[in-house]
Short mmCIF file of C-alpha atoms and ligand atoms in Angstrom, two decimals:
data_model
loop_
_atom_site.label_atom_id
_atom_site.label_comp_id
_atom_site.label_asym_id
_atom_site.label_seq_id
_atom_site.Cartn_x
_atom_site.Cartn_y
_atom_site.Cartn_z
CA MET J 1 111.78 94.28 100.20
CA LYS J 2 109.83 97.21 101.62
CA HIS J 3 106.75 96.48 103.71
CA LEU J 4 103.87 98.87 103.16
CA SER J 5 100.69 99.95 104.86
CA ILE J 6 98.40 101.81 102.45
CA LEU J 7 95.73 103.96 104.06
CA GLY J 8 93.05 105.02 101.60
CA ALA J 9 93.84 102.09 99.31
CA THR J 10 90.66 102.38 97.24
CA GLY J 11 91.17 106.04 96.33
CA SER J 12 92.93 107.71 93.43
CA ILE J 13 96.34 107.77 95.16
CA GLY J 14 95.86 104.36 96.81
CA THR J 15 95.04 102.58 93.54
CA SER J 16 97.95 104.28 91.74
CA ALA J 17 100.26 103.15 94.55
CA LEU J 18 99.03 99.58 94.19
CA GLU J 19 99.68 99.75 90.43
CA ILE J 20 103.29 100.64 91.28
CA VAL J 21 103.46 97.72 93.72
CA CYS J 22 102.19 95.44 90.90
CA MET J 23 104.93 96.69 88.58
CA HIS J 24 107.59 95.91 91.22
CA PRO J 25 106.53 92.79 93.13
CA ASP J 26 110.18 92.12 94.04
CA ARG J 27 110.39 95.50 95.81
CA PHE J 28 107.20 95.76 97.86
CA ARG J 29 104.97 93.67 100.08
CA VAL J 30 101.61 95.10 101.23
CA ASN J 31 100.95 94.27 104.88
CA ALA J 32 97.96 96.50 105.59
CA LEU J 33 95.22 98.19 103.56
CA THR J 34 92.44 100.52 104.62
CA ALA J 35 89.37 102.03 102.99
CA ALA J 36 86.19 103.74 104.11
CA SER J 37 83.39 101.91 102.35
CA ASN J 38 84.30 100.74 98.84
CA LEU J 39 84.18 97.07 99.86
CA PRO J 40 83.97 95.52 96.36
CA LEU J 41 87.28 97.16 95.41
CA LEU J 42 88.87 96.51 98.80
CA SER J 43 87.97 92.82 98.64
CA ARG J 44 89.57 92.53 95.18
CA GLN J 45 92.68 94.24 96.55
CA ILE J 46 92.73 91.80 99.49
CA GLN J 47 92.59 88.83 97.11
CA GLN J 48 95.37 90.28 95.01
CA PHE J 49 97.76 91.60 97.68
CA ARG J 50 97.01 89.29 100.66
CA PRO J 51 97.58 91.85 103.43
CA ASP J 52 97.82 90.68 107.07
CA MET J 53 95.17 93.19 108.10
CA VAL J 54 92.64 95.66 106.76
CA ALA J 55 90.60 98.43 108.38
CA VAL J 56 87.28 99.91 107.26
CA LEU J 57 84.98 102.70 108.43
CA ASP J 58 82.77 100.95 111.00
CA GLU J 59 81.67 97.66 112.47
CA ASP J 60 78.91 97.10 109.89
CA LYS J 61 81.39 97.49 107.04
CA ALA J 62 83.80 95.14 108.80
CA ARG J 63 81.09 92.48 109.10
CA GLU J 64 80.01 92.97 105.49
CA LEU J 65 83.61 92.65 104.31
CA ALA J 66 84.15 89.46 106.32
CA GLU J 67 81.11 87.92 104.62
CA MET J 68 82.49 88.82 101.18
CA LEU J 69 85.79 86.99 101.79
CA ASN J 70 86.63 83.32 101.75
CA PRO J 71 87.48 82.34 105.38
CA ASP J 72 90.90 80.91 104.39
CA ALA J 73 91.87 84.16 102.65
CA ARG J 74 90.53 86.53 105.26
CA PRO J 75 92.98 88.99 106.84
CA ARG J 76 92.45 90.45 110.29
CA ILE J 77 89.61 93.00 109.87
CA LEU J 78 89.51 96.06 112.13
CA PHE J 79 87.42 99.21 111.91
CA GLY J 80 87.04 102.85 112.92
CA PRO J 81 89.74 105.22 114.21
CA SER J 82 91.43 102.48 116.26
CA GLY J 83 91.49 100.21 113.21
CA TYR J 84 93.10 102.91 111.07
CA ALA J 85 95.64 103.65 113.81
CA ALA J 86 96.45 99.93 114.01
CA ALA J 87 97.00 99.80 110.24
CA ALA J 88 99.33 102.80 110.51
CA ALA J 89 101.38 101.20 113.30
CA TRP J 90 101.24 97.58 112.01
CA ASP J 91 104.18 95.45 113.06
CA GLY J 92 106.70 94.78 110.31
CA VAL J 93 105.62 97.74 108.16
CA ASP J 94 108.43 100.10 107.06
CA THR J 95 106.51 102.82 105.22
CA VAL J 96 102.95 104.04 105.63
CA LEU J 97 101.29 105.70 102.63
CA LEU J 98 98.78 108.17 104.06
CA ALA J 99 96.29 108.53 101.21
CA MET J 100 93.00 108.84 103.01
CA VAL J 101 91.17 112.07 102.43
CA GLY J 102 90.59 114.90 104.91
CA ALA J 103 91.02 115.38 108.64
CA ALA J 104 90.54 111.63 109.22
CA GLY J 105 94.21 111.28 108.26
CA LEU J 106 95.63 113.13 111.25
CA LYS J 107 95.40 110.45 113.97
CA PRO J 108 96.72 107.62 111.76
CA ALA J 109 99.62 109.89 110.74
CA LEU J 110 100.55 110.41 114.37
CA ALA J 111 100.11 106.70 115.12
CA ALA J 112 102.50 105.80 112.28
CA ILE J 113 105.11 108.32 113.43
CA GLU J 114 104.77 107.20 117.05
CA ALA J 115 105.45 103.62 115.88
CA GLY J 116 108.59 104.81 114.05
CA LYS J 117 107.29 104.23 110.51
CA ASP J 118 108.43 106.39 107.61
CA ILE J 119 105.58 108.34 106.09
CA ALA J 120 104.72 108.80 102.43
CA LEU J 121 102.35 111.72 102.83
CA ALA J 122 99.54 112.40 100.35
CA ASN J 123 97.05 113.57 102.99
CA LYS J 124 97.94 117.28 103.04
CA GLU J 125 95.10 118.05 105.47
CA THR J 126 97.22 116.45 108.22
CA LEU J 127 99.95 119.08 107.91
CA VAL J 128 97.46 121.91 107.44
CA MET J 129 95.72 121.02 110.70
CA ALA J 130 98.68 120.11 112.85
CA GLY J 131 101.91 120.64 110.90
CA ASP J 132 103.90 121.83 113.92
CA ILE J 133 102.92 118.83 116.03
CA VAL J 134 103.35 116.27 113.24
CA MET J 135 106.75 117.55 112.07
CA ALA J 136 108.06 117.87 115.64
CA LYS J 137 106.97 114.30 116.36
CA ALA J 138 108.61 113.08 113.15
CA ARG J 139 111.90 114.76 114.15
CA GLU J 140 111.67 113.32 117.65
CA LYS J 141 111.07 109.80 116.31
CA ASN J 142 113.58 110.27 113.49
CA VAL J 143 111.12 109.22 110.81
CA ALA J 144 111.11 110.53 107.25
CA VAL J 145 108.09 112.46 105.97
CA LEU J 146 108.31 111.99 102.20
CA PRO J 147 105.94 114.13 100.16
CA VAL J 148 103.57 112.48 97.70
CA ASP J 149 101.83 115.66 96.61
CA SER J 150 103.38 116.28 93.17
CA GLU J 151 104.35 119.90 93.91
CA HIS J 152 106.05 119.00 97.18
CA SER J 153 107.73 115.98 95.64
CA ALA J 154 109.02 118.35 92.95
CA MET J 155 110.42 120.79 95.53
CA PHE J 156 111.88 117.91 97.55
CA GLN J 157 113.60 116.61 94.41
CA CYS J 158 114.94 120.08 93.53
CA LEU J 159 116.36 120.37 97.05
CA LEU J 160 118.25 117.07 96.86
CA GLY J 161 121.97 117.73 96.73
CA ASN J 162 121.41 121.30 97.95
CA GLN J 163 121.29 122.80 101.40
CA THR J 164 117.81 123.84 102.51
CA LYS J 165 119.25 127.10 103.92
CA ASP J 166 120.24 128.10 100.36
CA ALA J 167 116.66 127.73 99.11
CA THR J 168 115.27 131.23 99.38
CA GLN J 169 112.09 130.93 97.34
CA LEU J 170 109.65 128.18 96.40
CA PHE J 171 107.52 128.42 93.25
CA LEU J 172 104.34 126.43 93.78
CA THR J 173 102.64 125.72 90.47
CA ALA J 174 98.91 125.21 89.90
CA SER J 175 96.99 124.20 86.80
CA GLY J 176 94.36 126.81 87.66
CA GLY J 177 91.62 124.17 87.55
CA PRO J 178 88.59 124.03 85.28
CA PHE J 179 87.52 127.64 85.98
CA ARG J 180 90.84 129.32 85.30
CA ASN J 181 89.19 131.51 82.65
CA THR J 182 85.62 131.58 84.01
CA PRO J 183 84.29 135.04 84.96
CA ARG J 184 83.27 135.48 88.60
CA ALA J 185 79.68 136.22 87.57
CA LYS J 186 79.36 132.63 86.33
CA PHE J 187 80.64 131.00 89.54
CA ALA J 188 77.21 130.69 91.18
CA GLY J 189 75.95 128.57 88.27
CA ILE J 190 78.82 126.06 88.32
CA THR J 191 77.55 122.49 88.76
CA ARG J 192 79.10 119.54 90.56
CA GLU J 193 79.82 117.94 87.17
CA ASP J 194 81.58 121.07 85.84
CA ALA J 195 83.70 121.28 88.98
CA LEU J 196 84.71 117.60 88.97
CA ASN J 197 85.89 117.86 85.37
CA HIS J 198 89.55 118.76 85.93
CA PRO J 199 91.45 119.61 82.74
CA ASN J 200 94.78 117.89 83.57
CA TRP J 201 94.53 115.54 86.55
CA SER J 202 92.25 112.64 87.47
CA MET J 203 91.73 112.71 91.26
CA GLY J 204 89.27 112.03 94.08
CA ASN J 205 86.18 114.23 94.42
CA LYS J 206 87.32 116.35 97.36
CA ILE J 207 90.67 117.37 95.89
CA SER J 208 89.02 117.96 92.49
CA ILE J 209 86.70 120.56 94.06
CA ASP J 210 89.64 121.99 96.03
CA SER J 211 91.50 122.36 92.73
CA ALA J 212 88.53 124.16 91.20
CA THR J 213 88.38 126.70 94.08
CA LEU J 214 92.22 126.88 94.33
CA MET J 215 91.84 125.86 97.98
CA ASN J 216 94.04 122.91 97.02
CA LYS J 217 96.84 125.43 96.38
CA GLY J 218 96.05 127.13 99.69
CA LEU J 219 96.34 123.79 101.51
CA GLU J 220 99.56 123.07 99.59
CA LEU J 221 101.00 126.44 100.58
CA ILE J 222 100.59 125.52 104.25
CA GLU J 223 101.86 121.99 103.55
CA ALA J 224 105.04 123.47 102.00
CA VAL J 225 105.58 125.80 104.98
CA HIS J 226 105.69 122.77 107.28
CA LEU J 227 107.60 120.38 105.02
CA PHE J 228 110.35 122.83 104.11
CA GLY J 229 110.35 125.16 107.12
CA ILE J 230 109.96 128.27 104.96
CA SER J 231 107.72 131.32 105.42
CA HIS J 232 104.64 131.52 103.21
CA GLN J 233 105.95 134.91 102.09
CA ASN J 234 108.77 133.10 100.32
CA ILE J 235 106.39 130.85 98.42
CA GLN J 236 105.02 132.22 95.16
CA VAL J 237 101.99 130.55 93.62
CA LEU J 238 102.06 130.44 89.82
CA ILE J 239 99.32 129.33 87.46
CA HIS J 240 100.88 126.97 84.93
CA PRO J 241 98.08 125.58 82.78
CA GLN J 242 100.16 122.82 81.13
CA SER J 243 100.95 121.12 84.50
CA ILE J 244 104.38 120.03 83.25
CA VAL J 245 106.53 121.94 85.76
CA HIS J 246 105.40 120.39 89.04
CA SER J 247 107.10 123.13 91.10
CA MET J 248 110.43 124.93 91.42
CA VAL J 249 112.99 126.02 94.00
CA GLY J 250 114.95 129.27 93.80
CA PHE J 251 118.39 129.42 95.45
CA ALA J 252 120.45 132.22 96.93
CA ASP J 253 122.67 132.45 93.83
CA GLY J 254 119.69 133.15 91.56
CA SER J 255 119.47 129.60 90.18
CA VAL J 256 116.03 128.06 89.83
CA MET J 257 115.53 124.30 89.65
CA ALA J 258 112.33 122.85 88.26
CA GLN J 259 111.05 119.28 88.29
CA MET J 260 108.96 118.25 85.29
CA GLY J 261 106.92 115.38 83.99
CA VAL J 262 103.54 114.56 82.52
CA PRO J 263 100.62 115.21 84.89
CA ASP J 264 100.49 111.79 86.56
CA MET J 265 100.90 111.03 90.27
CA LYS J 266 102.87 107.79 89.80
CA PRO J 267 106.37 109.33 89.76
CA ALA J 268 105.71 111.25 92.98
CA ILE J 269 104.12 108.22 94.67
CA SER J 270 106.86 105.84 93.59
CA PHE J 271 109.65 108.24 94.62
CA ALA J 272 108.15 108.52 98.11
CA LEU J 273 107.93 104.72 98.34
CA SER J 274 111.37 103.90 96.91
CA PHE J 275 113.43 106.97 97.91
CA PRO J 276 116.29 107.46 97.17
CA GLU J 277 115.94 105.06 94.23
CA ARG J 278 113.82 105.70 91.17
CA LEU J 279 111.57 102.99 89.76
CA ASP J 280 110.24 102.45 86.26
CA THR J 281 106.61 103.66 86.24
CA GLY J 282 106.00 103.03 82.54
CA LEU J 283 105.44 106.74 81.89
CA VAL J 284 106.66 108.63 78.83
CA PHE J 285 108.36 112.03 78.99
CA PRO J 286 106.41 115.18 78.10
CA ASP J 287 106.38 115.86 74.36
CA PHE J 288 108.16 119.20 74.64
CA ALA J 289 108.20 119.83 70.90
CA ALA J 290 104.43 119.36 70.70
CA LEU J 291 103.89 121.51 73.81
CA GLY J 292 105.88 124.36 72.25
CA ALA J 293 105.59 126.64 75.28
CA LEU J 294 105.25 126.42 79.04
CA THR J 295 103.43 129.44 80.45
CA PHE J 296 103.12 130.97 83.93
CA HIS J 297 101.02 133.75 85.39
CA SER J 298 99.81 135.02 88.76
CA PRO J 299 96.56 133.69 90.24
CA ASP J 300 93.53 135.99 90.24
CA LEU J 301 92.90 136.43 93.97
CA SER J 302 89.66 138.35 93.43
CA ARG J 303 88.08 135.32 91.75
CA PHE J 304 89.91 132.75 93.89
CA PRO J 305 90.18 134.13 97.45
CA SER J 306 91.19 130.70 98.86
CA LEU J 307 94.84 131.65 98.55
CA THR J 308 94.22 134.77 100.64
CA PHE J 309 92.48 132.62 103.28
CA ALA J 310 95.47 130.29 103.38
CA ARG J 311 97.96 133.14 103.71
CA LYS J 312 95.86 134.58 106.55
CA ALA J 313 95.95 131.16 108.24
CA CYS J 314 99.75 131.08 107.81
CA GLU J 315 100.08 134.53 109.38
CA ARG J 316 97.74 133.88 112.32
CA LYS J 317 98.79 130.24 112.85
CA GLY J 318 97.38 128.55 116.00
CA THR J 319 94.04 126.90 115.39
CA LEU J 320 93.16 128.99 112.31
CA PRO J 321 94.60 126.61 109.66
CA ALA J 322 92.62 123.70 111.17
CA VAL J 323 89.48 125.86 111.16
CA MET J 324 90.01 126.80 107.52
CA ASN J 325 90.51 123.14 106.63
CA ALA J 326 87.43 121.93 108.50
CA ALA J 327 85.16 124.68 107.11
CA ASN J 328 86.41 123.83 103.63
CA GLU J 329 85.72 120.11 104.11
CA VAL J 330 82.15 120.86 105.21
CA ALA J 331 81.64 123.33 102.34
CA VAL J 332 83.03 120.96 99.70
CA GLN J 333 80.84 118.10 100.93
CA ALA J 334 77.79 120.38 100.90
CA PHE J 335 78.61 121.44 97.34
CA LEU J 336 79.09 117.81 96.28
CA ASP J 337 75.70 117.02 97.88
CA ARG J 338 74.21 119.95 95.88
CA ARG J 339 73.20 121.78 99.09
CA ILE J 340 75.19 124.96 98.33
CA ARG J 341 76.45 126.79 95.24
CA PHE J 342 80.09 126.78 94.14
CA SER J 343 80.54 130.43 95.15
CA ASP J 344 79.15 129.67 98.63
CA ILE J 345 82.27 127.59 99.37
CA PHE J 346 84.35 130.79 99.59
CA THR J 347 81.76 132.55 101.78
CA LEU J 348 81.47 129.60 104.17
CA VAL J 349 85.22 129.28 104.67
CA SER J 350 85.72 133.01 105.08
CA THR J 351 82.80 133.49 107.50
CA THR J 352 83.84 130.52 109.63
CA MET J 353 87.44 131.75 109.81
CA SER J 354 86.31 135.28 110.79
CA ALA J 355 84.05 133.93 113.56
CA HIS J 356 86.83 131.85 115.12
CA THR J 357 88.59 132.86 118.33
CA CYS J 358 92.08 131.62 117.53
CA ILE J 359 94.14 129.75 120.12
CA ASP J 360 97.92 130.03 119.98
CA ASN J 361 100.20 126.97 120.10
CA PRO J 362 97.34 124.48 120.46
CA ASP J 363 98.03 120.90 121.49
CA LEU J 364 96.38 118.03 119.64
CA SER J 365 93.16 118.25 121.65
CA GLY J 366 93.01 122.02 120.96
CA ILE J 367 93.27 121.33 117.24
CA ILE J 368 90.64 118.61 117.32
CA GLU J 369 88.32 120.92 119.25
CA ALA J 370 88.87 123.74 116.72
CA ASP J 371 88.12 121.27 113.90
CA ARG J 372 84.89 120.23 115.64
CA TRP J 373 83.91 123.86 116.29
CA ALA J 374 84.50 124.84 112.65
CA ARG J 375 82.44 121.90 111.34
CA GLU J 376 79.56 122.89 113.59
CA LYS J 377 79.85 126.57 112.65
CA ALA J 378 80.04 125.90 108.90
CA GLY J 379 77.19 123.41 109.22
CA SER J 380 75.00 125.98 110.98
CA LEU J 381 75.81 128.56 108.28
CA ILE J 382 74.64 126.11 105.61
CA LYS J 383 71.33 125.65 107.42
P1 LIG P 1 89.94 109.62 97.08
O1 LIG P 1 88.65 110.23 97.47
O2 LIG P 1 90.09 109.12 95.70
O3 LIG P 1 90.28 108.41 98.07
C1 LIG P 1 90.22 108.58 99.46
C2 LIG P 1 90.53 107.29 100.17
O4 LIG P 1 90.35 107.51 101.58
C3 LIG P 1 89.60 106.13 99.82
O5 LIG P 1 90.30 104.91 99.93
C4 LIG P 1 88.53 106.20 100.90
O6 LIG P 1 87.95 104.95 101.16
C5 LIG P 1 89.33 106.67 102.10
N1 LIG P 1 88.53 107.49 103.02
C6 LIG P 1 87.67 108.49 102.70
N2 LIG P 1 87.13 109.02 103.81
C7 LIG P 1 87.67 108.34 104.86
C8 LIG P 1 87.49 108.41 106.27
N3 LIG P 1 86.67 109.30 106.85
N4 LIG P 1 88.20 107.57 107.03
C9 LIG P 1 89.05 106.69 106.48
N5 LIG P 1 89.24 106.55 105.15
C10 LIG P 1 88.56 107.38 104.35
O7 LIG P 1 91.07 110.69 97.41
P2 LIG P 1 92.46 110.93 96.68
O8 LIG P 1 92.25 111.81 95.52
O9 LIG P 1 93.17 109.64 96.50
O10 LIG P 1 93.21 111.82 97.76
C11 LIG P 1 93.69 111.26 98.98
C12 LIG P 1 94.58 112.28 99.67
O11 LIG P 1 95.71 112.54 98.83
C13 LIG P 1 93.91 113.64 99.89
O12 LIG P 1 94.36 114.18 101.10
C14 LIG P 1 94.39 114.48 98.73
O13 LIG P 1 94.43 115.86 99.03
C15 LIG P 1 95.79 113.93 98.53
N6 LIG P 1 96.31 114.09 97.17
C16 LIG P 1 95.67 113.50 96.13
C17 LIG P 1 96.15 113.67 94.83
C18 LIG P 1 95.48 112.99 93.66
O14 LIG P 1 95.98 113.09 92.54
N7 LIG P 1 94.36 112.30 93.83
C19 LIG P 1 97.28 114.45 94.62
C20 LIG P 1 97.92 115.01 95.71
C21 LIG P 1 97.43 114.83 96.99
MG1 LIG P 2 99.27 118.75 94.45
#
């Protein structure tokens, strides 16, 4: 029986993870759940999974949640950053699924590692901001960081049974998003609805916009650098519109291994939760005969400069990746709130990165300060 803490339980990854738990009640027990503010869903999850504790965004939400629950079936309710950290470090938990969105995931990730919990990592922003610190801490505490992101799960699976030193190239695949074939001139007119309408994957709002700008692939490039200890120069991004090959690893002898499946996050989530075993997720295999062909091509960096921003962040290191991430979070939220145009997202990220005075080898407080600076800078640019 594996004991789980699920951070971001009401999101796309969180709800898929709980579906897997439901399919395998003999394998998993849920001890802790967290959410920001979707209390109706969280309260249903509490009734179903009976966690010992939950954490929500703030004190008002905690009070509201307590009122929604029958006193005999009420778990311990905590809130705010300390509540999320407590959920991540909860006694008796073996594995923490980090599926909250954005920079808010960093401190809970460190709390979980500090408490010696294995990590199933969906929250890529954590590694983008502070990959060196997080991975060093994980090594020090001897905890596993198991990727949930489908591309990184794919690479991880291709590496199993091989030596990491023999992996000379990673091939990071991308669907290309809804605007794969949209001319640049039309970018300014893209609406929130167009951008949220991803062709292959159903995901939360933030990552859906990141997929549309290809910033998701930029974040994943940096995530891969930290997870696999490889230079970004040895990671090739490939547009693969069918989203069947989730990523590939090339080895010194010229062999390439690919991991495939239908575009669904459940295999990657379940593998991170049950590693090294594989669980039935109820999914069917891709219909290869109907697909006919799997295609690959290079991304168009002139239309999607996010990948160039991410490579620049990889080269410069220090606080620049955290700045890129924070500026992007502010820009995506502003686009979702209809305060800026789609094309402004690129300008905001690029201008904020250019204005930043980068600090080398920052500690955690240096990264948090850079994140704060970038949010303020991007916010002032929007005004
Ligand atoms: P989502 O928006 O669907 O869900 C986010 C969850 O985090 C919700 O439970 C929400 O309540 C919680 N949350 C939001 N803001 C918070 C805050 N400030 N503090 C605490 N909790 C907060 O997001 P998602 O699509 O499930 O993505 C979650 C993470 O997983 C992201 O980092 C994303 O990049 C990554 N990821 C998602 C997918 C996917 O298919 N959805 C795939 C790969 C990686
Ligand atoms: Mg991904």
